[in-house]
mmCIF file of C-alpha atoms in Angstrom:
data_model
loop_
_atom_site.group_PDB
_atom_site.id
_atom_site.type_symbol
_atom_site.label_atom_id
_atom_site.label_comp_id
_atom_site.label_asym_id
_atom_site.label_seq_id
_atom_site.Cartn_x
_atom_site.Cartn_y
_atom_site.Cartn_z
ATOM 1 C CA MET Z 1 -94.925 3.746 78.717
ATOM 2 C CA ALA Z 2 -94.268 6.713 80.957
ATOM 3 C CA GLU Z 3 -92.214 8.370 78.211
ATOM 4 C CA GLN Z 4 -95.050 7.938 75.676
ATOM 5 C CA GLN Z 5 -97.460 9.416 78.172
ATOM 6 C CA ASN Z 6 -95.052 12.313 78.670
ATOM 7 C CA ASN Z 7 -94.692 12.896 74.911
ATOM 8 C CA ARG Z 8 -98.451 12.892 74.390
ATOM 9 C CA GLN Z 9 -98.859 15.340 77.245
ATOM 10 C CA LEU Z 10 -96.148 17.491 75.738
ATOM 11 C CA SER Z 11 -97.826 17.662 72.340
ATOM 12 C CA ASP Z 12 -101.194 18.370 73.975
ATOM 13 C CA PHE Z 13 -99.548 21.107 75.964
ATOM 14 C CA GLU Z 14 -97.979 22.549 72.769
ATOM 15 C CA ARG Z 15 -101.387 22.595 71.100
ATOM 16 C CA ALA Z 16 -102.893 24.320 74.136
ATOM 17 C CA LEU Z 17 -100.105 26.881 74.120
ATOM 18 C CA SER Z 18 -100.364 27.567 70.407
ATOM 19 C CA SER Z 19 -104.109 28.086 70.748
ATOM 20 C CA LEU Z 20 -103.397 31.138 72.838
ATOM 21 C CA VAL Z 21 -104.093 34.120 70.599
ATOM 22 C CA PRO Z 22 -101.478 36.847 70.632
ATOM 23 C CA ARG Z 23 -102.772 40.278 71.454
ATOM 24 C CA GLY Z 24 -103.388 42.631 68.568
ATOM 25 C CA SER Z 25 -100.250 43.743 66.856
ATOM 26 C CA GLY Z 26 -100.971 47.416 67.415
ATOM 27 C CA VAL Z 27 -99.846 48.000 63.857
ATOM 28 C CA ASN Z 28 -101.428 51.089 62.320
ATOM 29 C CA ARG Z 29 -102.973 49.431 59.316
ATOM 30 C CA ASP Z 30 -104.235 52.661 57.755
ATOM 31 C CA ARG Z 31 -100.817 54.241 57.909
ATOM 32 C CA LEU Z 32 -99.241 51.207 56.299
ATOM 33 C CA MET Z 33 -101.787 51.290 53.489
ATOM 34 C CA PHE Z 34 -101.082 54.983 52.981
ATOM 35 C CA LEU Z 35 -97.348 54.306 52.831
ATOM 36 C CA ALA Z 36 -97.944 51.471 50.385
ATOM 37 C CA GLY Z 37 -99.834 53.796 48.065
ATOM 38 C CA GLN Z 38 -97.219 56.507 48.427
ATOM 39 C CA MET Z 39 -94.351 54.172 47.639
ATOM 40 C CA SER Z 40 -96.100 52.542 44.708
ATOM 41 C CA ALA Z 41 -96.613 56.040 43.233
ATOM 42 C CA ALA Z 42 -92.894 56.768 43.570
ATOM 43 C CA GLN Z 43 -91.740 53.352 42.395
ATOM 44 C CA PRO Z 44 -88.111 53.551 41.161
ATOM 45 C CA GLY Z 45 -87.876 53.059 37.410
ATOM 46 C CA GLY Z 46 -91.551 53.742 36.969
ATOM 47 C CA ARG Z 47 -93.166 56.344 34.777
ATOM 48 C CA ALA Z 48 -93.575 58.747 37.672
ATOM 49 C CA ALA Z 49 -89.850 58.595 38.428
ATOM 50 C CA GLY Z 50 -89.016 59.493 34.822
ATOM 51 C CA LEU Z 51 -91.394 62.423 34.758
ATOM 52 C CA ARG Z 52 -90.255 63.711 38.118
ATOM 53 C CA TRP Z 53 -87.262 65.477 36.559
ATOM 54 C CA LEU Z 54 -88.994 66.632 33.383
ATOM 55 C CA TRP Z 55 -90.335 69.977 34.572
ATOM 56 C CA PRO Z 56 -87.376 70.920 36.766
ATOM 57 C CA MET Z 57 -85.060 70.204 33.825
ATOM 58 C CA ALA Z 58 -87.223 72.202 31.412
ATOM 59 C CA THR Z 59 -87.272 75.107 33.871
ATOM 60 C CA ALA Z 60 -83.511 74.981 34.353
ATOM 61 C CA ILE Z 61 -82.830 74.897 30.595
ATOM 62 C CA SER Z 62 -85.217 77.790 29.931
ATOM 63 C CA THR Z 63 -83.665 79.850 32.713
ATOM 64 C CA ALA Z 64 -80.162 79.204 31.399
ATOM 65 C CA ALA Z 65 -81.192 80.180 27.857
ATOM 66 C CA ALA Z 66 -82.852 83.379 29.109
ATOM 67 C CA LEU Z 67 -79.768 84.347 31.120
ATOM 68 C CA PHE Z 68 -77.492 83.669 28.126
ATOM 69 C CA LEU Z 69 -79.599 85.817 25.817
ATOM 70 C CA ALA Z 70 -79.808 88.616 28.391
ATOM 71 C CA ALA Z 71 -76.015 88.566 28.726
ATOM 72 C CA GLN Z 72 -75.720 88.801 24.926
ATOM 73 C CA VAL Z 73 -78.015 91.840 24.822
ATOM 74 C CA VAL Z 74 -76.113 93.611 27.603
ATOM 75 C CA ASP Z 75 -72.793 92.815 25.918
ATOM 76 C CA GLN Z 76 -73.961 94.222 22.575
ATOM 77 C CA ARG Z 77 -75.160 97.417 24.191
ATOM 78 C CA HIS Z 78 -71.759 98.066 25.720
ATOM 79 C CA ARG Z 79 -69.850 97.155 22.568
ATOM 80 C CA PRO Z 80 -68.853 100.137 20.309
ATOM 81 C CA ALA Z 81 -70.632 100.399 16.967
ATOM 82 C CA PRO Z 82 -68.750 98.697 14.117
ATOM 83 C CA GLN Z 83 -66.586 101.025 11.983
ATOM 84 C CA ILE Z 84 -67.335 101.031 8.282
ATOM 85 C CA GLY Z 85 -64.337 101.566 6.065
ATOM 86 C CA GLY Z 86 -63.890 104.845 4.236
ATOM 87 C CA PRO Z 87 -63.538 108.447 5.203
ATOM 88 C CA ASP Z 88 -65.129 109.697 8.361
ATOM 89 C CA VAL Z 89 -67.231 112.582 7.117
ATOM 90 C CA GLN Z 90 -68.538 114.828 9.825
ATOM 91 C CA ASP Z 91 -70.385 118.026 10.062
ATOM 92 C CA ASP Z 92 -68.065 120.913 10.622
ATOM 93 C CA PRO Z 93 -69.647 122.988 13.320
ATOM 94 C CA LEU Z 94 -66.936 125.559 12.924
ATOM 95 C CA ALA Z 95 -67.866 126.391 9.352
ATOM 96 C CA THR Z 96 -69.074 129.948 8.960
ATOM 97 C CA ARG Z 97 -71.192 131.733 6.466
ATOM 98 C CA ASP Z 98 -68.175 133.446 4.944
ATOM 99 C CA GLY Z 99 -66.807 130.146 3.738
ATOM 100 C CA ARG Z 100 -64.120 129.620 6.320
ATOM 101 C CA THR Z 101 -63.928 126.051 7.566
ATOM 102 C CA SER Z 102 -62.051 124.296 10.312
ATOM 103 C CA ASP Z 103 -59.426 123.408 7.716
ATOM 104 C CA ASP Z 104 -58.165 126.968 8.099
ATOM 105 C CA ARG Z 105 -57.163 126.191 11.665
ATOM 106 C CA PRO Z 106 -54.353 123.682 11.934
ATOM 107 C CA ASP Z 107 -55.509 122.409 15.298
ATOM 108 C CA GLN Z 108 -59.135 121.827 14.233
ATOM 109 C CA ARG Z 109 -58.855 120.275 10.823
ATOM 110 C CA GLY Z 110 -61.749 118.317 9.397
ATOM 111 C CA PRO Z 111 -61.599 114.880 7.821
ATOM 112 C CA GLN Z 112 -58.820 114.089 5.430
ATOM 113 C CA TRP Z 113 -59.046 112.237 2.115
ATOM 114 C CA ALA Z 114 -56.661 109.485 1.389
ATOM 115 C CA ALA Z 115 -56.557 110.753 -2.200
ATOM 116 C CA THR Z 116 -54.807 113.933 -1.091
ATOM 117 C CA PRO Z 117 -51.059 113.369 -1.456
ATOM 118 C CA PRO Z 118 -49.148 113.779 1.771
ATOM 119 C CA GLY Z 119 -47.375 117.084 2.070
ATOM 120 C CA GLN Z 120 -49.751 118.890 -0.255
ATOM 121 C CA PRO Z 121 -52.087 121.495 1.142
ATOM 122 C CA THR Z 122 -55.719 120.529 1.145
ATOM 123 C CA PRO Z 123 -57.450 122.599 -1.508
ATOM 124 C CA ASP Z 124 -60.281 124.734 -0.315
ATOM 125 C CA PHE Z 125 -62.958 125.017 -2.937
ATOM 126 C CA ALA Z 126 -64.601 127.766 -1.078
ATOM 127 C CA ARG Z 127 -61.740 130.009 -2.175
ATOM 128 C CA ASP Z 128 -61.478 131.519 -5.565
ATOM 129 C CA GLU Z 129 -57.805 130.780 -6.096
ATOM 130 C CA THR Z 130 -58.356 127.082 -5.360
ATOM 131 C CA ARG Z 131 -61.446 126.909 -7.485
ATOM 132 C CA ALA Z 132 -59.555 128.321 -10.432
ATOM 133 C CA SER Z 133 -56.898 125.627 -10.283
ATOM 134 C CA TRP Z 134 -58.924 122.410 -9.766
ATOM 135 C CA THR Z 135 -58.127 120.088 -12.574
ATOM 136 C CA GLY Z 136 -58.036 116.488 -11.259
ATOM 137 C CA PRO Z 137 -59.935 113.751 -9.441
ATOM 138 C CA ALA Z 138 -58.265 114.615 -6.137
ATOM 139 C CA GLN Z 139 -59.823 118.014 -6.288
ATOM 140 C CA LEU Z 140 -63.097 116.497 -7.341
ATOM 141 C CA PHE Z 141 -63.166 114.309 -4.271
ATOM 142 C CA GLU Z 142 -62.191 117.245 -2.172
ATOM 143 C CA LEU Z 143 -65.089 119.160 -3.611
ATOM 144 C CA ARG Z 144 -67.395 116.333 -2.673
ATOM 145 C CA ARG Z 145 -65.957 116.277 0.810
ATOM 146 C CA THR Z 146 -66.434 119.964 1.210
ATOM 147 C CA ILE Z 147 -70.035 119.783 0.028
ATOM 148 C CA LEU Z 148 -70.752 116.937 2.389
ATOM 149 C CA ALA Z 149 -69.089 118.771 5.264
ATOM 150 C CA VAL Z 150 -70.485 122.277 4.887
ATOM 151 C CA GLY Z 151 -73.253 121.833 2.288
ATOM 152 C CA ALA Z 152 -73.677 123.390 -1.125
ATOM 153 C CA GLU Z 153 -74.518 126.753 0.322
ATOM 154 C CA GLY Z 154 -71.109 126.862 1.955
ATOM 155 C CA LEU Z 155 -69.562 127.318 -1.455
ATOM 156 C CA ALA Z 156 -69.033 130.812 -2.748
ATOM 157 C CA PRO Z 157 -70.797 131.724 -6.038
ATOM 158 C CA LEU Z 158 -68.727 130.473 -8.920
ATOM 159 C CA ASP Z 159 -67.236 132.909 -11.349
ATOM 160 C CA TYR Z 160 -65.593 131.416 -14.385
ATOM 161 C CA ASP Z 161 -63.144 133.223 -16.586
ATOM 162 C CA SER Z 162 -63.905 131.299 -19.731
ATOM 163 C CA HIS Z 163 -66.458 129.024 -21.326
ATOM 164 C CA ARG Z 164 -63.936 126.168 -21.144
ATOM 165 C CA ASP Z 165 -63.713 126.455 -17.361
ATOM 166 C CA ARG Z 166 -67.469 126.396 -17.123
ATOM 167 C CA VAL Z 167 -67.739 123.254 -19.260
ATOM 168 C CA VAL Z 168 -64.986 121.448 -17.381
ATOM 169 C CA ALA Z 169 -66.485 122.353 -14.018
ATOM 170 C CA ARG Z 170 -69.900 121.122 -15.062
ATOM 171 C CA SER Z 171 -68.399 117.923 -16.383
ATOM 172 C CA TYR Z 172 -66.719 117.249 -13.051
ATOM 173 C CA TRP Z 173 -69.905 118.005 -11.213
ATOM 174 C CA ASP Z 174 -71.933 115.646 -13.327
ATOM 175 C CA GLU Z 175 -69.361 112.976 -12.806
ATOM 176 C CA SER Z 176 -69.375 113.530 -9.076
ATOM 177 C CA VAL Z 177 -73.148 113.126 -8.827
ATOM 178 C CA GLY Z 178 -72.979 110.033 -11.060
ATOM 179 C CA LEU Z 179 -74.758 111.393 -14.101
ATOM 180 C CA ARG Z 180 -71.906 110.739 -16.534
ATOM 181 C CA THR Z 181 -68.300 109.675 -16.763
ATOM 182 C CA ARG Z 182 -65.309 111.699 -17.786
ATOM 183 C CA HIS Z 183 -65.425 110.090 -21.213
ATOM 184 C CA ASP Z 184 -68.666 111.938 -21.798
ATOM 185 C CA ALA Z 185 -67.248 115.237 -20.713
ATOM 186 C CA GLY Z 186 -67.080 116.690 -24.233
ATOM 187 C CA ARG Z 187 -70.527 115.556 -25.319
ATOM 188 C CA GLN Z 188 -72.976 118.295 -24.483
ATOM 189 C CA ASP Z 189 -75.964 116.836 -26.282
ATOM 190 C CA ASP Z 190 -76.624 113.869 -23.970
ATOM 191 C CA MET Z 191 -75.983 115.769 -20.755
ATOM 192 C CA PRO Z 192 -79.374 117.357 -20.128
ATOM 193 C CA SER Z 193 -80.963 116.270 -16.940
ATOM 194 C CA ALA Z 194 -83.432 118.265 -14.963
ATOM 195 C CA PHE Z 195 -81.844 117.305 -11.701
ATOM 196 C CA ALA Z 196 -78.309 118.087 -12.847
ATOM 197 C CA ASN Z 197 -79.355 121.415 -14.256
ATOM 198 C CA TRP Z 198 -81.182 122.300 -11.105
ATOM 199 C CA THR Z 199 -78.243 121.355 -8.912
ATOM 200 C CA TRP Z 200 -75.844 123.188 -11.176
ATOM 201 C CA SER Z 201 -77.940 126.285 -10.929
ATOM 202 C CA LEU Z 202 -77.784 126.039 -7.186
ATOM 203 C CA ILE Z 203 -74.019 125.789 -7.250
ATOM 204 C CA ARG Z 204 -73.678 128.723 -9.510
ATOM 205 C CA GLY Z 205 -76.022 130.815 -7.469
ATOM 206 C CA GLU Z 206 -78.321 131.394 -10.428
ATOM 207 C CA PRO Z 207 -81.989 132.084 -9.858
ATOM 208 C CA LEU Z 208 -84.218 129.040 -10.500
ATOM 209 C CA MET R 1 -97.172 45.443 46.172
ATOM 210 C CA SER R 2 -100.932 45.568 46.026
ATOM 211 C CA PRO R 3 -102.998 46.619 49.074
ATOM 212 C CA GLU R 4 -104.648 43.201 49.084
ATOM 213 C CA VAL R 5 -101.325 41.403 49.439
ATOM 214 C CA LEU R 6 -100.165 43.773 52.155
ATOM 215 C CA GLY R 7 -103.456 43.469 54.005
ATOM 216 C CA GLY R 8 -103.235 39.679 53.848
ATOM 217 C CA LEU R 9 -99.705 39.711 55.236
ATOM 218 C CA ILE R 10 -100.695 42.008 58.069
ATOM 219 C CA ASP R 11 -103.656 39.825 58.964
ATOM 220 C CA ALA R 12 -101.626 36.624 58.826
ATOM 221 C CA HIS R 13 -98.419 37.663 60.557
ATOM 222 C CA ALA R 14 -98.687 40.976 62.383
ATOM 223 C CA ALA R 15 -99.930 39.613 65.716
ATOM 224 C CA ALA R 16 -97.405 36.772 65.866
ATOM 225 C CA LEU R 17 -94.645 39.153 64.799
ATOM 226 C CA ALA R 18 -95.608 41.545 67.572
ATOM 227 C CA LEU R 19 -95.475 38.688 70.052
ATOM 228 C CA TYR R 20 -92.074 37.727 68.696
ATOM 229 C CA ALA R 21 -90.803 41.295 68.991
ATOM 230 C CA ALA R 22 -92.184 41.531 72.526
ATOM 231 C CA GLN R 23 -89.475 39.092 73.617
ATOM 232 C CA TRP R 24 -87.024 41.954 73.398
ATOM 233 C CA THR R 25 -88.867 45.239 73.408
ATOM 234 C CA ASP R 26 -91.950 46.969 74.724
ATOM 235 C CA SER R 27 -92.461 48.832 71.470
ATOM 236 C CA ALA R 28 -93.234 45.701 69.493
ATOM 237 C CA ALA R 29 -95.909 47.369 67.381
ATOM 238 C CA ASP R 30 -93.453 49.984 66.149
ATOM 239 C CA VAL R 31 -90.936 47.311 65.259
ATOM 240 C CA VAL R 32 -93.505 45.290 63.308
ATOM 241 C CA GLN R 33 -94.739 48.373 61.525
ATOM 242 C CA GLU R 34 -91.187 49.258 60.565
ATOM 243 C CA ALA R 35 -90.727 45.735 59.218
ATOM 244 C CA PHE R 36 -93.722 46.161 56.950
ATOM 245 C CA VAL R 37 -92.422 49.539 55.827
ATOM 246 C CA GLN R 38 -89.133 47.875 54.906
ATOM 247 C CA LEU R 39 -91.094 45.299 52.970
ATOM 248 C CA LEU R 40 -92.844 48.084 51.066
ATOM 249 C CA ARG R 41 -89.527 49.745 50.279
ATOM 250 C CA ARG R 42 -88.235 46.563 48.701
ATOM 251 C CA GLY R 43 -90.985 46.730 46.119
ATOM 252 C CA GLU R 44 -90.936 42.982 45.528
ATOM 253 C CA LEU R 45 -91.832 40.212 47.924
ATOM 254 C CA PRO R 46 -88.882 38.277 49.351
ATOM 255 C CA GLU R 47 -89.129 34.543 49.035
ATOM 256 C CA PRO R 48 -89.991 33.042 51.475
ATOM 257 C CA ILE R 49 -91.735 35.971 53.084
ATOM 258 C CA THR R 50 -92.326 34.655 56.634
ATOM 259 C CA PRO R 51 -88.706 34.023 57.679
ATOM 260 C CA TRP R 52 -87.767 37.352 56.118
ATOM 261 C CA LEU R 53 -90.351 39.164 58.229
ATOM 262 C CA TYR R 54 -89.211 37.406 61.400
ATOM 263 C CA ARG R 55 -85.576 38.206 60.686
ATOM 264 C CA VAL R 56 -86.334 41.893 60.162
ATOM 265 C CA VAL R 57 -88.525 42.029 63.264
ATOM 266 C CA ARG R 58 -85.848 40.294 65.331
ATOM 267 C CA ASN R 59 -83.152 42.737 64.270
ATOM 268 C CA GLY R 60 -85.447 45.686 64.818
ATOM 269 C CA ALA R 61 -86.568 44.464 68.213
ATOM 270 C CA ILE R 62 -83.015 43.848 69.409
ATOM 271 C CA ASN R 63 -81.998 47.335 68.288
ATOM 272 C CA ALA R 64 -85.049 48.826 69.969
ATOM 273 C CA ALA R 65 -84.261 46.915 73.158
ATOM 274 C CA ARG R 66 -80.731 48.328 73.198
ATOM 275 C CA ALA R 67 -82.066 51.847 72.798
ATOM 276 C CA ALA R 68 -84.749 51.233 75.433
ATOM 277 C CA SER R 69 -82.278 49.851 77.947
ATOM 278 C CA ARG R 70 -80.311 53.075 77.725
ATOM 279 C CA ARG R 71 -83.473 55.106 78.284
ATOM 280 C CA ARG R 72 -84.798 52.908 81.042
ATOM 281 C CA ARG R 73 -81.917 53.636 83.372
ATOM 282 C CA HIS R 74 -83.556 56.962 84.091
ATOM 283 C CA GLU R 75 -87.114 55.738 84.266
ATOM 284 C CA THR R 76 -89.074 54.332 87.170
ATOM 285 C CA ALA R 77 -89.599 50.631 87.615
ATOM 286 C CA ALA R 78 -93.354 51.140 87.348
ATOM 287 C CA ALA R 79 -92.963 51.792 83.664
ATOM 288 C CA ALA R 80 -91.535 48.314 83.216
ATOM 289 C CA VAL R 81 -94.830 46.548 83.955
ATOM 290 C CA THR R 82 -95.615 44.509 80.868
ATOM 291 C CA GLN R 83 -99.002 43.821 79.400
ATOM 292 C CA ALA R 84 -100.184 40.257 78.841
ATOM 293 C CA TRP R 85 -98.989 38.975 75.515
ATOM 294 C CA PHE R 86 -102.105 36.949 74.822
ATOM 295 C CA GLU R 87 -105.788 37.568 74.740
ATOM 296 C CA SER R 88 -107.751 35.923 77.498
ATOM 297 C CA SER R 89 -109.314 32.712 76.244
ATOM 298 C CA PRO R 90 -110.708 30.250 78.821
ATOM 299 C CA ALA R 91 -111.077 27.593 76.119
ATOM 300 C CA THR R 92 -107.328 27.052 75.936
ATOM 301 C CA GLY R 93 -107.099 26.028 79.585
ATOM 302 C CA ILE R 94 -104.163 28.394 80.184
ATOM 303 C CA GLU R 95 -104.468 31.853 81.657
ATOM 304 C CA ALA R 96 -103.011 34.553 79.391
ATOM 305 C CA GLU R 97 -101.244 36.321 82.268
ATOM 306 C CA GLU R 98 -99.788 33.046 83.573
ATOM 307 C CA ALA R 99 -98.562 32.097 80.112
ATOM 308 C CA THR R 100 -96.989 35.529 79.707
ATOM 309 C CA ARG R 101 -95.212 35.298 83.053
ATOM 310 C CA ALA R 102 -94.036 31.761 82.316
ATOM 311 C CA LEU R 103 -92.643 32.804 78.957
ATOM 312 C CA GLU R 104 -90.965 35.829 80.482
ATOM 313 C CA HIS R 105 -89.116 33.620 82.944
ATOM 314 C CA LEU R 106 -87.679 31.441 80.165
ATOM 315 C CA PRO R 107 -84.184 32.098 78.934
ATOM 316 C CA ALA R 108 -84.358 34.438 75.942
ATOM 317 C CA GLU R 109 -82.991 31.940 73.422
ATOM 318 C CA GLN R 110 -85.593 29.309 74.438
ATOM 319 C CA ARG R 111 -88.439 31.821 74.476
ATOM 320 C CA GLU R 112 -87.530 33.086 71.031
ATOM 321 C CA VAL R 113 -87.579 29.602 69.561
ATOM 322 C CA ILE R 114 -90.891 28.694 71.180
ATOM 323 C CA VAL R 115 -92.638 31.841 69.989
ATOM 324 C CA ALA R 116 -91.311 31.477 66.461
ATOM 325 C CA ARG R 117 -92.282 27.812 66.347
ATOM 326 C CA LEU R 118 -95.710 27.889 68.024
ATOM 327 C CA TRP R 119 -97.102 31.248 66.865
ATOM 328 C CA GLY R 120 -94.965 31.895 63.818
ATOM 329 C CA ASP R 121 -95.300 28.392 62.329
ATOM 330 C CA LEU R 122 -91.639 28.440 61.347
ATOM 331 C CA SER R 123 -89.684 25.231 60.974
ATOM 332 C CA PHE R 124 -86.622 24.537 63.084
ATOM 333 C CA GLN R 125 -84.439 25.112 60.054
ATOM 334 C CA GLU R 126 -86.003 28.503 59.346
ATOM 335 C CA ILE R 127 -85.564 29.514 62.990
ATOM 336 C CA ALA R 128 -81.967 28.340 62.811
ATOM 337 C CA ASP R 129 -81.405 30.540 59.752
ATOM 338 C CA ILE R 130 -82.909 33.544 61.504
ATOM 339 C CA THR R 131 -81.023 33.131 64.755
ATOM 340 C CA GLY R 132 -77.815 32.016 63.107
ATOM 341 C CA THR R 133 -77.558 28.754 65.021
ATOM 342 C CA ALA R 134 -77.752 25.079 64.096
ATOM 343 C CA ALA R 135 -81.147 23.462 63.653
ATOM 344 C CA SER R 136 -80.283 20.854 66.285
ATOM 345 C CA THR R 137 -79.529 23.604 68.778
ATOM 346 C CA VAL R 138 -82.853 25.230 67.981
ATOM 347 C CA CYS R 139 -84.655 21.916 68.463
ATOM 348 C CA ARG R 140 -82.967 21.326 71.788
ATOM 349 C CA ARG R 141 -83.791 24.838 73.015
ATOM 350 C CA TYR R 142 -87.376 24.370 71.980
ATOM 351 C CA HIS R 143 -87.865 21.128 73.874
ATOM 352 C CA LEU R 144 -86.116 22.509 76.936
ATOM 353 C CA GLY R 145 -88.345 25.541 76.906
ATOM 354 C CA ILE R 146 -91.548 23.592 76.391
ATOM 355 C CA GLU R 147 -90.597 21.267 79.231
ATOM 356 C CA THR R 148 -89.982 24.231 81.520
ATOM 357 C CA LEU R 149 -93.299 25.806 80.579
ATOM 358 C CA ARG R 150 -95.142 22.543 81.060
ATOM 359 C CA LYS R 151 -93.729 22.155 84.548
ATOM 360 C CA ARG R 152 -94.670 25.720 85.401
ATOM 361 C CA LEU R 153 -98.128 25.685 83.898
ATOM 362 C CA THR R 154 -99.025 22.030 84.197
ATOM 363 C CA GLY R 155 -100.959 22.299 87.432
ATOM 364 C CA GLN R 156 -103.241 24.933 86.036
ATOM 365 C CA TRP R 157 -103.461 23.279 82.645
ATOM 366 C CA LEU R 158 -104.116 19.785 84.040
ATOM 367 C CA SER R 159 -106.714 21.020 86.491
ATOM 368 C CA ASN R 160 -108.527 22.918 83.737
ATOM 369 C CA ARG R 161 -108.264 19.840 81.535
ATOM 370 C CA THR R 162 -109.775 17.644 84.219
ATOM 371 C CA ILE R 163 -112.614 20.063 84.713
ATOM 372 C CA ASP R 164 -113.262 20.150 80.960
ATOM 373 C CA SER R 165 -113.225 16.353 80.606
#
């Protein structure tokens, strides 16, 4: 009986105790709500997390591409220009009005043609003795080289001994400027060309 | 977690959790707030939620108490005056300050069980899971603690009861 009384008192006492209201938690509710919103915006695996790296990655890729292209441009500027095969034809600043070229000076020779056989002297078409003996393609190329180097006016006025020399010279000239081939050399009738005649007159020093 | 769910959890558990944390530390509010922040970080609600909250608050409060005990060595004793844990309510028949003092004088393991059981509505088994002890041990501690409190507060409680009746 006394134990029952004690138990009932105990449960009444428990109820009385549990009816005591704990003081406020002191939890900052507003801050928690703010944190909840912040964390839900940065939820792992969400859309925001995927987009977070989009712009930084795009910026990094663009920067890398720009740097690569800039390096390419700088590299190309410092690289020497590509060499095109063939003879290196240059102006001869040492050429003079009297027809002397740098070829006359062994230490300042101009460009050489591969067609010139080694050991042979380079013919100088500005000289009469050379001009009188030119009979082959090597000399023709040399003539072209000389014209390109010093210009047509660098050549001395031509003086031919015979009509045959004149015809042969004109034939070579036409061939060199691409108007006809050597097979056409003997055919005078289809040679006329205003440009060829005009150029030929220049070479010969004839008045236009 | 939606704001409504979080608000409901705060309303339902925050005060009791603060009381529970006050068994160990003076900064109970900070501990409870940190528990809710941990809950937010999880993203999903643990099941069941109440024991989880009490476990987190308990761990946080014990850690805070360790840190506070190191600090308190250099502080004055005046700073150790604790506030009443309950709101004054004459209807209960027990003074809030008296109840606080009586609880403070209980052994910590009994006080913890009583707070978790009476104000946290946790079962003995849930309290046993949180504290890492057997449910029978928890039950025994609870009854010992209640008996001690009843002896301490019974004069006041019985006199108030007699007046009421």
